[in-house]
């Protein structure tokens, strides 16, 4: 007697030929016929149609030709405005507490206990300060942005955004839902990468992951705002300064959106070429959001998880920054050696060695870029009377003081513009890189996600710097 | 925006879902797509005989959201042209 | 709360507050008496049901396809420990997306003691499509008629008794986000898990195609002969006719044979290991 399993499979194959290819269709039809019949028996609908269908009225409005886009832009602007405005006060309170009060107290305590200078340097000036920076800069905006975003999500508005924008994304070979992960990326790229999970087709999801970095995350906004205020705003008459520097920041963010489309288009025609996956987007019924539960889950799920990841990344970076600034080889600190090593390449890009070193050591979190740049500039330009010592990150209240330091470090308008561009177009922070690996489980795509924007950033800044120099602007 | 996708592709002469204007109701006659696309549409409940209503058009005119078996499903125009429709039987309009 | 084929035995919990018996254990469980699978369409509040049962706080958004990874948790009820697995939300178990395969394989090979099918009461017709497919695979199911608050808001009246009678499985109207019906759901899950309730689910009547029905019954006989005691021979036969590669390989490597030899009585850990769930 033959093997019953093989026997069965053979019979099945023979019978399949009799049935033909229409079986799946027949099954689907039969299932839906039954489902419709059962549902019809169980559900009684109200006799008269409700006079006013709220869901439909909202949908007509938020997807209307006239109002769809203005409402979308207005809602997102309000979310960002509340985030930026609301975060200011708690951020400076946290900074005062953690940097101005706790840090000196810890230093005093350490010296009272007789802790050697290098140990308190590594732990308090290095590890503690970096962690404290990240907490005070990141926590307030995230604790405001994520709950607001989650409220929009719970209400059911976000799928409508995907619906409104799908055509643009489909032209770029991507999925409309990428609009959501991109928007989330304006808050935090690591959270944006996780948000690509709602895209159910693998190819389009990968495109969304690889391009999320072009959404300017809230760790990069402070860099853009500061550089643009000091260098761009000051280049125009005072009355226009605020407007022009704000416009410069917005242009960088808009450039990021354009790059998202361009790079998505490029990827879908090269590395991720292939048949477009099946599109489907369900617009769920609106549901009144539950505010307290939303606050709770978004603070726990998103804010604290992302913050914790950033802190665990920033603390070792603080140790590295302090160490390279304080370990001396041949009369100069390691940091100074590295800066002069990177200066040549930095010059080619219209940047400098300090900026490149800051982007290398501050890869864990973009939030510490500015304090690191200031500290390294003071260190390498051998300025005295500013800062708090080698390896100690600091920030100055006054824009003029910062400008003086940076001018002393050899900065020009070109440096500032290219720093803003490089802030937009460079490798994702290590938290995001790690998240990309978690989500893709692929070293290859993690490497592409890291290298692609970095190389693009080199190309853009090099081109601009070279053009400016040839034209005699810089 | 062209309502006739590439001319080399054989196009069913019948009315398709892409012709349905928002507010109009139709009955699905046949699906002219195949493979994963066809399966997905069927899983969403779009099978011959299904009543379907065009409800919303995206501000950029594509995609369009259709009411199918109680849910609102957005389909791109490239998908809608593959779904053949006819005017619904009178009892379906009730 | 609705009953179908059996009356609820006089359990002690019928009188006492439900939540006292619900020891929420989160995920820190190391042994279970029963396995519960949670299936449903995307955006039916499946994750909210999961949270209500386990006390976990998995984020749930008004957005289809929130649960991508499979979430697991546990709870204790009626002195029994339950492991609960939240399957990816899918529209169907017929097509071949990765999510659907995960859900389908778990229900088929994981042999959960109970499969809770979460449906959206406001979109019953669409949701029953998946429910009917689950009922083709397993008898041991409970239908959670979720989002009843939304149904009321839309002034829909759902006759859960008739639905339970038609489907042949217990139907529990609930609103998980308001905590309504959670106790009744637990009671039904317990009843089906312990065998006090024995559902006799609705099966697809016919395919309206006599030739197909003839071929199908031929193949069902062969499947039953090869795997006596298989609880879903008809469904397996249908999948074979539909050229389902993963069912074919399950027949070839003997994992389908294991099911027919009564693996459903094997320890929970062994069954979970079969479907790749860490125990």
Tab-separated table of C-alpha atoms in Angstrom, chain C residues 86-232:
chain	number	residue	atom	x	y	z
C	86	UNK	CA	-3.824	38.331	19.750
C	87	UNK	CA	-3.611	37.330	16.074
C	88	UNK	CA	-3.026	39.898	13.320
C	89	UNK	CA	-6.242	41.511	12.094
C	90	UNK	CA	-7.196	40.114	8.685
C	91	UNK	CA	-10.134	40.362	6.324
C	92	UNK	CA	-9.951	36.756	5.316
C	93	UNK	CA	-8.072	33.509	5.807
C	94	UNK	CA	-8.223	32.599	2.129
C	95	UNK	CA	-5.619	34.820	0.559
C	96	UNK	CA	-1.937	34.428	1.111
C	97	UNK	CA	-0.612	37.477	2.909
C	98	UNK	CA	1.853	36.807	5.716
C	99	UNK	CA	-0.606	38.059	8.337
C	100	UNK	CA	-3.364	35.790	7.155
C	101	UNK	CA	-1.050	32.835	7.161
C	102	UNK	CA	0.009	33.554	10.757
C	103	UNK	CA	-3.620	33.780	11.875
C	104	UNK	CA	-4.739	30.753	9.885
C	105	UNK	CA	-1.830	28.530	10.950
C	106	UNK	CA	-2.337	29.418	14.574
C	107	UNK	CA	-6.008	28.511	14.525
C	108	UNK	CA	-5.321	25.325	12.571
C	109	UNK	CA	-2.123	23.991	14.112
C	110	UNK	CA	-2.128	25.786	17.451
C	111	UNK	CA	-5.511	24.188	18.118
C	112	UNK	CA	-6.505	26.906	20.567
C	113	UNK	CA	-8.967	25.737	23.206
C	114	UNK	CA	-11.122	28.700	22.285
C	115	UNK	CA	-10.974	31.114	19.378
C	116	UNK	CA	-12.637	34.424	20.148
C	117	UNK	CA	-13.772	36.071	16.922
C	118	UNK	CA	-14.074	39.812	17.481
C	119	UNK	CA	-16.551	41.440	15.097
C	120	UNK	CA	-17.679	45.033	14.655
C	121	UNK	CA	-21.419	45.101	15.352
C	122	UNK	CA	-21.813	48.063	13.006
C	123	UNK	CA	-20.291	46.209	10.081
C	124	UNK	CA	-21.534	42.710	10.708
C	125	UNK	CA	-21.838	41.549	7.115
C	126	UNK	CA	-18.203	42.305	6.319
C	127	UNK	CA	-16.984	40.824	9.591
C	128	UNK	CA	-18.996	37.625	9.360
C	129	UNK	CA	-17.001	36.686	6.276
C	130	UNK	CA	-13.964	36.082	8.468
C	131	UNK	CA	-16.057	34.562	11.258
C	132	UNK	CA	-17.487	31.974	8.862
C	133	UNK	CA	-13.989	31.073	7.711
C	134	UNK	CA	-12.803	30.603	11.282
C	135	UNK	CA	-15.826	28.412	11.993
C	136	UNK	CA	-14.859	26.244	9.019
C	137	UNK	CA	-11.592	25.478	10.791
C	138	UNK	CA	-12.600	25.157	14.419
C	139	UNK	CA	-15.699	24.310	16.454
C	140	UNK	CA	-14.462	25.891	19.641
C	141	UNK	CA	-15.262	29.520	19.058
C	142	UNK	CA	-17.016	32.430	20.713
C	143	UNK	CA	-18.207	35.465	18.782
C	144	UNK	CA	-17.490	38.773	20.541
C	145	UNK	CA	-19.968	41.264	19.112
C	146	UNK	CA	-17.868	44.319	19.876
C	147	UNK	CA	-18.552	48.044	19.458
C	148	UNK	CA	-22.164	47.691	20.568
C	149	UNK	CA	-21.969	51.287	21.830
C	150	UNK	CA	-21.251	52.427	18.273
C	151	UNK	CA	-24.099	50.259	16.985
C	152	UNK	CA	-26.452	51.968	19.442
C	153	UNK	CA	-25.155	55.332	18.312
C	154	UNK	CA	-26.025	54.393	14.731
C	155	UNK	CA	-29.400	53.086	15.985
C	156	UNK	CA	-28.729	49.550	14.774
C	157	UNK	CA	-30.494	46.749	16.595
C	158	UNK	CA	-28.543	43.501	16.606
C	159	UNK	CA	-30.445	40.350	17.548
C	160	UNK	CA	-27.628	38.422	19.178
C	161	UNK	CA	-29.845	35.451	20.042
C	162	UNK	CA	-30.765	34.869	16.452
C	163	UNK	CA	-27.152	35.338	15.396
C	164	UNK	CA	-26.001	32.817	18.007
C	165	UNK	CA	-28.619	30.346	16.819
C	166	UNK	CA	-27.664	30.829	13.176
C	167	UNK	CA	-23.926	30.617	13.802
C	168	UNK	CA	-24.139	27.821	16.370
C	169	UNK	CA	-21.596	29.435	18.706
C	170	UNK	CA	-22.009	31.668	21.774
C	171	UNK	CA	-22.388	35.352	20.907
C	172	UNK	CA	-21.455	37.994	23.478
C	173	UNK	CA	-22.519	41.593	22.788
C	174	UNK	CA	-19.924	43.890	24.270
C	175	UNK	CA	-18.220	47.233	24.236
C	176	UNK	CA	-14.686	46.439	25.287
C	177	UNK	CA	-13.571	50.037	25.522
C	178	UNK	CA	-16.299	50.710	28.086
C	179	UNK	CA	-15.709	47.401	29.816
C	180	UNK	CA	-19.208	46.169	28.925
C	181	UNK	CA	-19.616	42.449	28.360
C	182	UNK	CA	-16.091	41.476	29.444
C	183	UNK	CA	-17.429	39.294	32.273
C	184	UNK	CA	-19.846	37.509	29.957
C	185	UNK	CA	-17.092	36.933	27.423
C	186	UNK	CA	-14.881	35.371	30.089
C	187	UNK	CA	-17.750	33.150	31.164
C	188	UNK	CA	-18.304	31.913	27.613
C	189	UNK	CA	-14.593	31.406	26.954
C	190	UNK	CA	-14.416	29.388	30.148
C	191	UNK	CA	-17.480	27.377	29.167
C	192	UNK	CA	-16.134	26.469	25.737
C	193	UNK	CA	-12.611	25.788	27.040
C	194	UNK	CA	-13.803	23.416	29.737
C	195	UNK	CA	-16.218	21.696	27.391
C	196	UNK	CA	-19.308	22.793	29.329
C	197	UNK	CA	-20.458	24.506	26.166
C	198	UNK	CA	-20.101	22.567	22.938
C	199	UNK	CA	-20.714	24.805	19.942
C	200	UNK	CA	-21.974	23.272	16.715
C	201	UNK	CA	-20.993	25.930	14.252
C	202	UNK	CA	-22.598	26.881	11.003
C	203	UNK	CA	-20.779	25.438	8.036
C	204	UNK	CA	-20.912	26.699	4.509
C	205	UNK	CA	-24.030	25.040	3.060
C	206	UNK	CA	-22.841	24.495	-0.452
C	207	UNK	CA	-21.065	26.360	-3.141
C	208	UNK	CA	-24.140	26.593	-5.406
C	209	UNK	CA	-22.267	24.440	-7.872
C	210	UNK	CA	-23.327	20.819	-8.015
C	211	UNK	CA	-20.205	19.673	-9.860
C	212	UNK	CA	-17.968	21.309	-7.286
C	213	UNK	CA	-19.950	19.838	-4.393
C	214	UNK	CA	-19.584	16.377	-5.903
C	215	UNK	CA	-15.812	16.749	-6.288
C	216	UNK	CA	-15.581	18.198	-2.805
C	217	UNK	CA	-17.379	15.352	-1.074
C	218	UNK	CA	-15.163	12.914	-2.950
C	219	UNK	CA	-12.065	14.624	-1.604
C	220	UNK	CA	-13.498	15.002	1.912
C	221	UNK	CA	-13.911	11.231	2.023
C	222	UNK	CA	-10.274	10.800	1.024
C	223	UNK	CA	-9.089	13.291	3.624
C	224	UNK	CA	-11.116	11.577	6.336
C	225	UNK	CA	-9.724	8.217	5.295
C	226	UNK	CA	-6.140	9.495	5.432
C	227	UNK	CA	-6.578	11.450	8.672
C	228	UNK	CA	-9.343	9.893	10.760
C	229	UNK	CA	-10.627	12.222	13.466
C	230	UNK	CA	-9.501	15.412	11.776
C	231	UNK	CA	-11.892	18.094	13.045
C	232	UNK	CA	-12.048	20.048	9.785
